[in-house]
PDB file of N, CA and C in Angstrom:
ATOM      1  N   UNK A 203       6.547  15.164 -11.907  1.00 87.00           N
ATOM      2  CA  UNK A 203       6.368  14.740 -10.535  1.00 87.00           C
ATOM      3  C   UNK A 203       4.999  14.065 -10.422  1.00 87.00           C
ATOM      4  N   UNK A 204       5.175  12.960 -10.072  1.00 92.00           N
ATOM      5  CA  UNK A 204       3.018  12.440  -9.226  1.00 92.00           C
ATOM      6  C   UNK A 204       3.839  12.094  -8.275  1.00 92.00           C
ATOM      7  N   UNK A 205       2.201  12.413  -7.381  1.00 95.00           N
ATOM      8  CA  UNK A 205       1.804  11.675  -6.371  1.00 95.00           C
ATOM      9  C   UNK A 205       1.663  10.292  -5.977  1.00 95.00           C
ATOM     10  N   UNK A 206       2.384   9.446  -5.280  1.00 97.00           N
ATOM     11  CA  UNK A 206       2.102   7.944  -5.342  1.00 97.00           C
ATOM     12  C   UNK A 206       1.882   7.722  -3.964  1.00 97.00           C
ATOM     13  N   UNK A 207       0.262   6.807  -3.994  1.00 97.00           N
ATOM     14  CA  UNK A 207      -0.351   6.703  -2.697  1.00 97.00           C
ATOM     15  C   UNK A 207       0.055   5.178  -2.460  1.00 97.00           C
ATOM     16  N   UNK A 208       0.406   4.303  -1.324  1.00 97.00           N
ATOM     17  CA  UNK A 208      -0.059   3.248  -1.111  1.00 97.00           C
ATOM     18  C   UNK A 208      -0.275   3.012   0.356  1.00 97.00           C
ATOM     19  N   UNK A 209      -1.189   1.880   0.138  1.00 96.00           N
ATOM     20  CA  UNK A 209      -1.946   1.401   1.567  1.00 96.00           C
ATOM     21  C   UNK A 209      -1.737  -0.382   1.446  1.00 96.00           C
ATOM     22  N   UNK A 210      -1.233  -0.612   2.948  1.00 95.00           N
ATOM     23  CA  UNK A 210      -1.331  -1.953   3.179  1.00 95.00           C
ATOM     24  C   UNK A 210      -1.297  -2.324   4.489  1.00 95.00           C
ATOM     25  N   UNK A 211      -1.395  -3.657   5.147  1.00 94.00           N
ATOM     26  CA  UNK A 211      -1.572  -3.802   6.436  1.00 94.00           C
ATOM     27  C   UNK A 211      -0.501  -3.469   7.148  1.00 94.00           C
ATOM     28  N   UNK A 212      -0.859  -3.069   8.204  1.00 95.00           N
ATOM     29  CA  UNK A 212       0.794  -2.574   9.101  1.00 95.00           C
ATOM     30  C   UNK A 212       2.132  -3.519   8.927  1.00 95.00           C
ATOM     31  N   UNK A 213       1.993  -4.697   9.030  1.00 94.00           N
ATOM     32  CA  UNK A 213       2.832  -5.911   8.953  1.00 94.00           C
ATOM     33  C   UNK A 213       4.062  -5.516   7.895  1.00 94.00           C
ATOM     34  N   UNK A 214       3.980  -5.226   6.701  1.00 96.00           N
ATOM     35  CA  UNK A 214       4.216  -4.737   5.262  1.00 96.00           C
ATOM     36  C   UNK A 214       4.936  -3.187   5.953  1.00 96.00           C
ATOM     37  N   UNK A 215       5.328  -2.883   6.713  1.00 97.00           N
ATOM     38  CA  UNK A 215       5.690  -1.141   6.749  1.00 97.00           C
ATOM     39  C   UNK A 215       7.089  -1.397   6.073  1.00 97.00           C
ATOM     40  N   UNK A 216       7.972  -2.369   7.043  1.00 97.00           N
ATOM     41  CA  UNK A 216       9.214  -2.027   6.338  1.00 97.00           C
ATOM     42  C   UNK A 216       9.780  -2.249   4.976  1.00 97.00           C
ATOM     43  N   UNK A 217       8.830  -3.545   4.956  1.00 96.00           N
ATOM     44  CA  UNK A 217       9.218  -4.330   2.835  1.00 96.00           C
ATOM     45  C   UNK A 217       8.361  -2.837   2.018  1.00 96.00           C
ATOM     46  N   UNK A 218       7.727  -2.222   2.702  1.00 97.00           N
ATOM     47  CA  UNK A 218       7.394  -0.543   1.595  1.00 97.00           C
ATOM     48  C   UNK A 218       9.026   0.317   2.043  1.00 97.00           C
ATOM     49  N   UNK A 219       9.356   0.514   2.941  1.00 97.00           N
ATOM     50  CA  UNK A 219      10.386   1.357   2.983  1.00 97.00           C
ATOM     51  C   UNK A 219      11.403   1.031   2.148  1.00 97.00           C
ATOM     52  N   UNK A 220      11.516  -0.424   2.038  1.00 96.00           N
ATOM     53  CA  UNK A 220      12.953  -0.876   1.114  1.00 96.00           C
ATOM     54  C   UNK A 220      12.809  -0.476   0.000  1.00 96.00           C
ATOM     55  N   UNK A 221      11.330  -0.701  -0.333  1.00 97.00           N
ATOM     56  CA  UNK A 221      10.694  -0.493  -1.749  1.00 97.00           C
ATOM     57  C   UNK A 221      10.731   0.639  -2.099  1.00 97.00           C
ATOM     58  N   UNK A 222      10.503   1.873  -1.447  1.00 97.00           N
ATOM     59  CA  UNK A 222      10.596   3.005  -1.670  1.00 97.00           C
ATOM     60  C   UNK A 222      12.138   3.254  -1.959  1.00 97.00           C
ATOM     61  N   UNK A 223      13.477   2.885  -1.156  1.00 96.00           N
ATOM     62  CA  UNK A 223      14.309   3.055  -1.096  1.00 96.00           C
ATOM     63  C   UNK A 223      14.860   2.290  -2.499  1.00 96.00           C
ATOM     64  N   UNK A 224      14.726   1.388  -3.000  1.00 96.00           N
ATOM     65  CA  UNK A 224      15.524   1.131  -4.052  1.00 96.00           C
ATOM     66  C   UNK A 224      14.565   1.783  -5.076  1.00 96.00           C
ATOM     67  N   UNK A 225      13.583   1.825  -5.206  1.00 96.00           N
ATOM     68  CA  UNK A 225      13.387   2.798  -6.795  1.00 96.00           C
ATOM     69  C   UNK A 225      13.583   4.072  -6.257  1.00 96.00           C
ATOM     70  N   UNK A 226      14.701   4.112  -5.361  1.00 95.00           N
ATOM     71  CA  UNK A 226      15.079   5.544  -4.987  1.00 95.00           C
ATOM     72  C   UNK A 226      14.583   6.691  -4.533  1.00 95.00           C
ATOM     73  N   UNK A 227      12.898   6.597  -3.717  1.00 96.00           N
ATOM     74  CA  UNK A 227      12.674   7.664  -3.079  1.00 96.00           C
ATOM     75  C   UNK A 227      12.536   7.730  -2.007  1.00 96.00           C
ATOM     76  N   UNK A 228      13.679   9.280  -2.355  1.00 93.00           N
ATOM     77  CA  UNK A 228      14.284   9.914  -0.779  1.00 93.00           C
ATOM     78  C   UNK A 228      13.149  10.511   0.240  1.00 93.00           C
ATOM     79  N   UNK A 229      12.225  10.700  -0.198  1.00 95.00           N
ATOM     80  CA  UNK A 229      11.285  11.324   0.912  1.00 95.00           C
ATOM     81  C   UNK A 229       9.758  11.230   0.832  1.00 95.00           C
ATOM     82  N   UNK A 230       9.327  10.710   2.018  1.00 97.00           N
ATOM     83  CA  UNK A 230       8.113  10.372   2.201  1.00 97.00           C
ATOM     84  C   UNK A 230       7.127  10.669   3.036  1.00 97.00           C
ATOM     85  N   UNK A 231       6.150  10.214   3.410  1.00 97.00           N
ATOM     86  CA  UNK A 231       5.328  10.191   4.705  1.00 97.00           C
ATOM     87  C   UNK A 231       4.948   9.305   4.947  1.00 97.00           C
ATOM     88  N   UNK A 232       4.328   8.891   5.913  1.00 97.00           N
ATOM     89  CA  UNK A 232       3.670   7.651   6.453  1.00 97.00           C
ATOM     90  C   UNK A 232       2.457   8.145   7.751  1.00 97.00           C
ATOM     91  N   UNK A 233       1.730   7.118   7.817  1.00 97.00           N
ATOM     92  CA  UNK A 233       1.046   7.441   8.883  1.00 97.00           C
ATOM     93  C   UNK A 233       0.011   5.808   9.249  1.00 97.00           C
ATOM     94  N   UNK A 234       0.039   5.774  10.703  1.00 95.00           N
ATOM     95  CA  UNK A 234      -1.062   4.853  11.118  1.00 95.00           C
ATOM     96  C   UNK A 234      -2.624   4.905  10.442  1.00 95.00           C
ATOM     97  N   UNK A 235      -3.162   4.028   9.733  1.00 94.00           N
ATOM     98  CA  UNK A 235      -4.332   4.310   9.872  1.00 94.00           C
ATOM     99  C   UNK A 235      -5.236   3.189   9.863  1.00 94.00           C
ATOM    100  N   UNK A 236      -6.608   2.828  10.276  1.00 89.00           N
ATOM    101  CA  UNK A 236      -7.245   1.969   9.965  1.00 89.00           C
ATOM    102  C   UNK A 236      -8.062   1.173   8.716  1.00 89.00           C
ATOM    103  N   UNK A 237      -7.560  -0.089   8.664  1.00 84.00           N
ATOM    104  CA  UNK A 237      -8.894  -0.446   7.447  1.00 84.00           C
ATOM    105  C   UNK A 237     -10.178  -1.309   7.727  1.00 84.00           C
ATOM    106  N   UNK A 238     -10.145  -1.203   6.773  1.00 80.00           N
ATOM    107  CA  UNK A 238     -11.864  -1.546   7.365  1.00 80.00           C
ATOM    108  C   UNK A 238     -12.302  -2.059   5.479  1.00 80.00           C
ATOM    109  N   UNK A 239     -12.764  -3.350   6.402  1.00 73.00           N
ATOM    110  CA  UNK A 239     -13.643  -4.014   5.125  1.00 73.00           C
ATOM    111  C   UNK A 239     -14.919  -4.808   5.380  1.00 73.00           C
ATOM    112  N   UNK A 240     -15.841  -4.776   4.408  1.00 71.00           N
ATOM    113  CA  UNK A 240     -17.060  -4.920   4.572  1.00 71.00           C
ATOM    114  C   UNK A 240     -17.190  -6.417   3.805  1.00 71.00           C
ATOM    115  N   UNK A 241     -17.840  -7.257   4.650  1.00 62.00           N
ATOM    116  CA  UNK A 241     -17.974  -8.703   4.555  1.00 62.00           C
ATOM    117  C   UNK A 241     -19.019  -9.299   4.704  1.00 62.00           C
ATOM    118  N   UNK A 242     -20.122  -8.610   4.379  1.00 64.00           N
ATOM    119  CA  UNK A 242     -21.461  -9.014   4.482  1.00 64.00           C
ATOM    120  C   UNK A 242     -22.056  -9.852   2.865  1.00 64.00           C
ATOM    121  N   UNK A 243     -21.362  -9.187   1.904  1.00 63.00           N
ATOM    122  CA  UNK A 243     -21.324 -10.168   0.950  1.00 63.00           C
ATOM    123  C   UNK A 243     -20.675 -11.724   1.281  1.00 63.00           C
ATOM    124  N   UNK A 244     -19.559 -12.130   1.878  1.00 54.00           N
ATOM    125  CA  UNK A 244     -18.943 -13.101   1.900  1.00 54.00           C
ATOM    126  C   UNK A 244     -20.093 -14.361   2.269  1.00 54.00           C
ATOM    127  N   UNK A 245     -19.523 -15.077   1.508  1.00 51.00           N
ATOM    128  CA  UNK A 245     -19.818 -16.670   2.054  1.00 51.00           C
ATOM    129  C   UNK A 245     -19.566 -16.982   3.523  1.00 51.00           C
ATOM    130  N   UNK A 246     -20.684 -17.470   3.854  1.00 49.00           N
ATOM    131  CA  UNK A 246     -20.638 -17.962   5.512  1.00 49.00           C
ATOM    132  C   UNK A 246     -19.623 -18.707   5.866  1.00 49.00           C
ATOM    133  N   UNK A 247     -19.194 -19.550   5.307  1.00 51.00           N
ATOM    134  CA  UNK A 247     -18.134 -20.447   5.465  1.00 51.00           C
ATOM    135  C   UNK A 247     -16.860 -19.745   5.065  1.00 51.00           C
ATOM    136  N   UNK A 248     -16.393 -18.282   4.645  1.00 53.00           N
ATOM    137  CA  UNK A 248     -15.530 -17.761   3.946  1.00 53.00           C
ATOM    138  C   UNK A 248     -15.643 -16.719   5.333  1.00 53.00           C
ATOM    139  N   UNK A 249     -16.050 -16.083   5.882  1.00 47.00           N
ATOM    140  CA  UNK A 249     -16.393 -15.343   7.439  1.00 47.00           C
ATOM    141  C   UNK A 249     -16.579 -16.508   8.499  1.00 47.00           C
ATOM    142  N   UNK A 250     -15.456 -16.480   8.863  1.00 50.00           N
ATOM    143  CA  UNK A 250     -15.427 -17.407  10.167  1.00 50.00           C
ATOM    144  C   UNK A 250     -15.411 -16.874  11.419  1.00 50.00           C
ATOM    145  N   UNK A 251     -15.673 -15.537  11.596  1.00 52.00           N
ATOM    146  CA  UNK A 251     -15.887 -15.033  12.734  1.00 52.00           C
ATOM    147  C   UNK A 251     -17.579 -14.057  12.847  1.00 52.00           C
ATOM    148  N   UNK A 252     -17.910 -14.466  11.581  1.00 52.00           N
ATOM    149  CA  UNK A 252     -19.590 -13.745  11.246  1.00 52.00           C
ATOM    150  C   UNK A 252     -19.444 -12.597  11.439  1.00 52.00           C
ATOM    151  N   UNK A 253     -18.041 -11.746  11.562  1.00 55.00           N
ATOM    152  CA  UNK A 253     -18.440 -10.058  11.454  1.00 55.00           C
ATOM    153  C   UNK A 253     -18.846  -9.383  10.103  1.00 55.00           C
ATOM    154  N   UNK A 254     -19.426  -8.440  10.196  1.00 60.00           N
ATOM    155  CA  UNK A 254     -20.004  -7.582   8.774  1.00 60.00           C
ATOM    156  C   UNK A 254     -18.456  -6.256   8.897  1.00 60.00           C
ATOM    157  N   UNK A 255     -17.947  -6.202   9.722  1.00 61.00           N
ATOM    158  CA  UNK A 255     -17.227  -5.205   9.708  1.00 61.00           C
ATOM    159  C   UNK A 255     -15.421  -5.460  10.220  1.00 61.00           C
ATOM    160  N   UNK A 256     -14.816  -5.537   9.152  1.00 76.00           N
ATOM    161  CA  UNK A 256     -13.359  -6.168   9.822  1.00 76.00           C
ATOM    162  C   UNK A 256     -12.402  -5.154   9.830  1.00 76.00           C
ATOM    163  N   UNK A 257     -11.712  -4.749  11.221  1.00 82.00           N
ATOM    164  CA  UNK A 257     -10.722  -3.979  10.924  1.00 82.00           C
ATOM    165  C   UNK A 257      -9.668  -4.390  11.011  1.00 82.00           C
ATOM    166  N   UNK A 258      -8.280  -3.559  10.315  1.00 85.00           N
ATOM    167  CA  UNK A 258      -7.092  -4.073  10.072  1.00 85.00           C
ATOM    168  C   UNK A 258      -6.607  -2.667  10.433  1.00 85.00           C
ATOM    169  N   UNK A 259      -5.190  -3.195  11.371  1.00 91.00           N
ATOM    170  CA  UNK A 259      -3.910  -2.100  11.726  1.00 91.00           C
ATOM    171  C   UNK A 259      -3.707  -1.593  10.063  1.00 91.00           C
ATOM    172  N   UNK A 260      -3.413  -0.992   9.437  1.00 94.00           N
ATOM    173  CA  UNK A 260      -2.865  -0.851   8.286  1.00 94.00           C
ATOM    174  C   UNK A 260      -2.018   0.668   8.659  1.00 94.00           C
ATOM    175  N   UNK A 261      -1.384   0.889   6.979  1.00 96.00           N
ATOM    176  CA  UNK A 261      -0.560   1.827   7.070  1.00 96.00           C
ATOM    177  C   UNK A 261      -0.675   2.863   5.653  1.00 96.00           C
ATOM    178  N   UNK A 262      -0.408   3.876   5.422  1.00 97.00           N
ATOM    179  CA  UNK A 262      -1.070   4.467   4.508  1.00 97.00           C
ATOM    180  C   UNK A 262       0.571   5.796   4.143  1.00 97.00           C
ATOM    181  N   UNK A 263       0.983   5.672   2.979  1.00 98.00           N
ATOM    182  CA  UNK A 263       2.513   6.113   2.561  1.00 98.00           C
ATOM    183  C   UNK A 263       2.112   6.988   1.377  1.00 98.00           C
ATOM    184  N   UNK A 264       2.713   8.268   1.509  1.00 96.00           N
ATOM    185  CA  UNK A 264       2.665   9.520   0.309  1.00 96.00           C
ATOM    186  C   UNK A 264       3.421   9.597  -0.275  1.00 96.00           C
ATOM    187  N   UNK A 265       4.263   9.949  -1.139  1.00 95.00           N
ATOM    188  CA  UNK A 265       5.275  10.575  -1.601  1.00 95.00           C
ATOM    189  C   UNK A 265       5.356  11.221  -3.106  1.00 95.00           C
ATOM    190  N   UNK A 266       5.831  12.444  -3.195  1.00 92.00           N
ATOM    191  CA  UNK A 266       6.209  13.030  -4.506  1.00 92.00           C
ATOM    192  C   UNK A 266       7.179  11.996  -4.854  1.00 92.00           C
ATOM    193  N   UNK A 267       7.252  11.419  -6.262  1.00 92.00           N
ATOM    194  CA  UNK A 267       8.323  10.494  -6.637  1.00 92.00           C
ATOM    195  C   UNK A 267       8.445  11.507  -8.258  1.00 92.00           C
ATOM    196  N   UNK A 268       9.147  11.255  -8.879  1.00 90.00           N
ATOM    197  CA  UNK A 268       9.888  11.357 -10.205  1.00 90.00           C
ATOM    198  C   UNK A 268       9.409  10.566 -11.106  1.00 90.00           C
ATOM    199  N   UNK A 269       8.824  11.243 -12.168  1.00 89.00           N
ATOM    200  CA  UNK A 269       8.238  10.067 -13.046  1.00 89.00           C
ATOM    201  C   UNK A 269       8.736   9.081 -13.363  1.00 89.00           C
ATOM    202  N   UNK A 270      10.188   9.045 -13.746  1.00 92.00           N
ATOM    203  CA  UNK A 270      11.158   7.914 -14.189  1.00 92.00           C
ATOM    204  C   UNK A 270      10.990   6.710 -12.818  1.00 92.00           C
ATOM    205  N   UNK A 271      10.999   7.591 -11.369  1.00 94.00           N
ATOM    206  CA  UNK A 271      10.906   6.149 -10.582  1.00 94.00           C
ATOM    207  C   UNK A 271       9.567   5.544 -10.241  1.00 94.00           C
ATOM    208  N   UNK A 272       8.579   6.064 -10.669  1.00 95.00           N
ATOM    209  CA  UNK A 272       7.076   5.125 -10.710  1.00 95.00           C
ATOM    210  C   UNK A 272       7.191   4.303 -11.263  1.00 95.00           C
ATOM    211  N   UNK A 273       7.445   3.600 -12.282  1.00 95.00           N
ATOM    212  CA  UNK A 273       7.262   2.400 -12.758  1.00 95.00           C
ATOM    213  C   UNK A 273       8.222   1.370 -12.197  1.00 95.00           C
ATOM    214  N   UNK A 274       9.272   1.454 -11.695  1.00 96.00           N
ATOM    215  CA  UNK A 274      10.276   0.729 -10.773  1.00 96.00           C
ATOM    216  C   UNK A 274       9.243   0.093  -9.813  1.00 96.00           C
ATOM    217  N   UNK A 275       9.066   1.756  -8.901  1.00 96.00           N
ATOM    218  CA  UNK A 275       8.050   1.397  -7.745  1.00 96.00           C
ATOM    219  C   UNK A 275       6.575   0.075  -7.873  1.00 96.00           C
ATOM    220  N   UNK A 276       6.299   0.864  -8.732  1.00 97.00           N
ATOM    221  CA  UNK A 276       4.806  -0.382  -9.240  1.00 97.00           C
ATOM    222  C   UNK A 276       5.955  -1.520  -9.961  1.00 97.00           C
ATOM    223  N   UNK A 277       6.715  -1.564 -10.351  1.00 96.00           N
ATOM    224  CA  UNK A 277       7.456  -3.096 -10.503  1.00 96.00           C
ATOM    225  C   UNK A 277       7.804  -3.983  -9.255  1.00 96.00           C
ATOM    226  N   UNK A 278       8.446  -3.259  -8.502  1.00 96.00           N
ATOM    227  CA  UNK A 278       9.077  -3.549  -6.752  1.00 96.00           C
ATOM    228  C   UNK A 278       7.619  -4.196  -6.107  1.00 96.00           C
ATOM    229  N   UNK A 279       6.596  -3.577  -6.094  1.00 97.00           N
ATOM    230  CA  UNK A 279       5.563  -3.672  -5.760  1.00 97.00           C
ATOM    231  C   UNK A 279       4.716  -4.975  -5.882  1.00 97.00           C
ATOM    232  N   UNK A 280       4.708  -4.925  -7.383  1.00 96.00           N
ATOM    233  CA  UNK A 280       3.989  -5.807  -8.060  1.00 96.00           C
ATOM    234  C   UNK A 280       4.794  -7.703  -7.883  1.00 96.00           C
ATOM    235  N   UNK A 281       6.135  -7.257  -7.637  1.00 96.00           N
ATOM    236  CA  UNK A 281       7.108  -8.827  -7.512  1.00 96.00           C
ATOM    237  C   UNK A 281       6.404  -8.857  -6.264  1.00 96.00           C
ATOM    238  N   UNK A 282       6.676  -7.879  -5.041  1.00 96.00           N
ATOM    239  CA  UNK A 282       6.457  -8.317  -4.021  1.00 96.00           C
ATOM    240  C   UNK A 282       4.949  -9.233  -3.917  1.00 96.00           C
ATOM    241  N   UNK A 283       4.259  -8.560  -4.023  1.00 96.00           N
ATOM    242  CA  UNK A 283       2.523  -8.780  -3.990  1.00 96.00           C
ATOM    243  C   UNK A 283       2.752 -10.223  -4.745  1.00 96.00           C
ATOM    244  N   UNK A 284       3.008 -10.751  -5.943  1.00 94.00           N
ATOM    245  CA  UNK A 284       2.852 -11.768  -5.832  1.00 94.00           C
ATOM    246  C   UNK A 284       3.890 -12.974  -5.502  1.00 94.00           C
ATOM    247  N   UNK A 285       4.991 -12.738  -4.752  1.00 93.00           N
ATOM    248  CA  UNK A 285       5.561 -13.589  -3.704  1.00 93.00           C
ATOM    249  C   UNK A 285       4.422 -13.694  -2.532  1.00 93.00           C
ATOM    250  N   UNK A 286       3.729 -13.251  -2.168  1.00 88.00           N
ATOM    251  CA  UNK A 286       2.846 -13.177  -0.473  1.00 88.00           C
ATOM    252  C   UNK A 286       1.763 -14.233  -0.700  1.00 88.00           C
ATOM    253  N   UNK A 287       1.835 -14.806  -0.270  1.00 86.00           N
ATOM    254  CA  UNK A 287       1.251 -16.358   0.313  1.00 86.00           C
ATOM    255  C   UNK A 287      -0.323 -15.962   1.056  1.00 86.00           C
ATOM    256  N   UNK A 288      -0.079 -14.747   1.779  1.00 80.00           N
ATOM    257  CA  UNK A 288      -1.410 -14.294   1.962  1.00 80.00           C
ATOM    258  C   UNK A 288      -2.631 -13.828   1.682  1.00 80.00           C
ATOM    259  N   UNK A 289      -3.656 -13.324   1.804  1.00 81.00           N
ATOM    260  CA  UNK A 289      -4.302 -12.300   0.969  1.00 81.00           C
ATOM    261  C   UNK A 289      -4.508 -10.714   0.907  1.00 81.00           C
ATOM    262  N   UNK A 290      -3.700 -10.860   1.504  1.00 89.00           N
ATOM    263  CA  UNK A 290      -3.093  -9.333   1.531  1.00 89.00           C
ATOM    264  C   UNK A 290      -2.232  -8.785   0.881  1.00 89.00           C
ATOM    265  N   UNK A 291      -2.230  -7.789   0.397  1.00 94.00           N
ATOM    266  CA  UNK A 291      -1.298  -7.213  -0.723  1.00 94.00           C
ATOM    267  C   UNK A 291      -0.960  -5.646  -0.307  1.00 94.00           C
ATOM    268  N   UNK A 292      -0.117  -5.177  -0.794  1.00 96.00           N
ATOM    269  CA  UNK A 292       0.352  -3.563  -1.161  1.00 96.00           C
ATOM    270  C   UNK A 292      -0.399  -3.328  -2.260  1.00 96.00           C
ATOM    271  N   UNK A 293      -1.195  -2.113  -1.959  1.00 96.00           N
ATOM    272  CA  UNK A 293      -1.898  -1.555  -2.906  1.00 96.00           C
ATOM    273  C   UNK A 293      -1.175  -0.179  -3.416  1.00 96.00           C
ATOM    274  N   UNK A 294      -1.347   0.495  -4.442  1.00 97.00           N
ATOM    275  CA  UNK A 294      -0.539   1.738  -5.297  1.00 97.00           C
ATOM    276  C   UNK A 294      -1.307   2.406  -6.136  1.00 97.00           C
ATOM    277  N   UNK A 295      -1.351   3.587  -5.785  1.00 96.00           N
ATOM    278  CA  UNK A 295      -1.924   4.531  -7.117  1.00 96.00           C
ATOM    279  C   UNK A 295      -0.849   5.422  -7.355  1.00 96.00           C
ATOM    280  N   UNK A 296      -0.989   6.028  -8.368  1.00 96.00           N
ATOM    281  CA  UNK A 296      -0.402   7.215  -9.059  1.00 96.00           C
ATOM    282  C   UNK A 296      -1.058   8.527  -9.331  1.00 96.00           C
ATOM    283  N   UNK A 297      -0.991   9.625  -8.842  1.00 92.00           N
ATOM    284  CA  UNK A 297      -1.731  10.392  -9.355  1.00 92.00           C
ATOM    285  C   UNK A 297      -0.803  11.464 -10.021  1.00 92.00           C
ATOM    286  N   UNK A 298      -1.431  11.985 -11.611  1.00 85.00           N
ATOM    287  CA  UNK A 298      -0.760  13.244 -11.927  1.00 85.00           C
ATOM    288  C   UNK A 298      -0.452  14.938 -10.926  1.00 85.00           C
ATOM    289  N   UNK A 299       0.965  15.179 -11.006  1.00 82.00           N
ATOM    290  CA  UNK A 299       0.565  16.576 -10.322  1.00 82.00           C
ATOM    291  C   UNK A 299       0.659  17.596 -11.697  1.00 82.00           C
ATOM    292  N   UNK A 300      -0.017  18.746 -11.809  1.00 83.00           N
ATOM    293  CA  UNK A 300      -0.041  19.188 -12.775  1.00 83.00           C
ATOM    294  C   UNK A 300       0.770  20.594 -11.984  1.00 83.00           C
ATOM    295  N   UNK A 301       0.597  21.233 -11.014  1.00 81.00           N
ATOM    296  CA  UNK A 301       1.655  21.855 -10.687  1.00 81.00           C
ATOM    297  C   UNK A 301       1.783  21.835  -8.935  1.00 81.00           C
ATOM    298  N   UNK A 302       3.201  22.251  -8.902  1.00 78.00           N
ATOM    299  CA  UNK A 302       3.370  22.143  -7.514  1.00 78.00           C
ATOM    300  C   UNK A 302       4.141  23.428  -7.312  1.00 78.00           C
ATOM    301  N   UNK A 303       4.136  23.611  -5.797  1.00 76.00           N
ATOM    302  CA  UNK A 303       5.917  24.284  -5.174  1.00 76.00           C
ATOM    303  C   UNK A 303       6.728  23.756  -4.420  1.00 76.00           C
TER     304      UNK A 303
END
């Protein structure tokens, strides 16, 4: 069993649900949350609104998955992310569980 975290802008909720749903996992969580990125490095001309602090609606998804369906998932994932025209992406981690109940 791991843990598989991902975070992306709210926009993206349902293309994660499909995603979840065809590498087959049945159960999840979700929750609203904010992002926030720091743009004080950026090029002036690359910040067109001169904020140091940008927030984004985003969305933030848990789930125990099956080892066999993580790599689907980060496949599903990974097509999607680079079809998107934007600069925004679905992000994914994996974490080991070493035990659960």
């Amino acid at each position: 069993m791991k843990l598989v975290i991902i975070t992306a802008i709210k926009e993206f909720e349902n293309d994660i649900k499909l995603q979840l749903k065809e590498a087959d996992v049945k159960t999840f969580s979700f929750r609203d949350v904010t992002g926030y990125r720091d743009s004080t490095e950026d090029a002036v001309e690359s910040n067109w609104f001169s904020s140091e602090m940008n927030q984004t609606e985003s969305i933030l998804f848990y789930a125990f998955v099956k080892k066999e369906n993580v790599d689907m998932l980060f496949e599903l994932i990974d097509n999607f992310n680079q079809q998107q025209e934007s600069l925004s992406q679905i992000h994914v981690a994996v974490i080991n569980i070493e035990k659960s109940n």
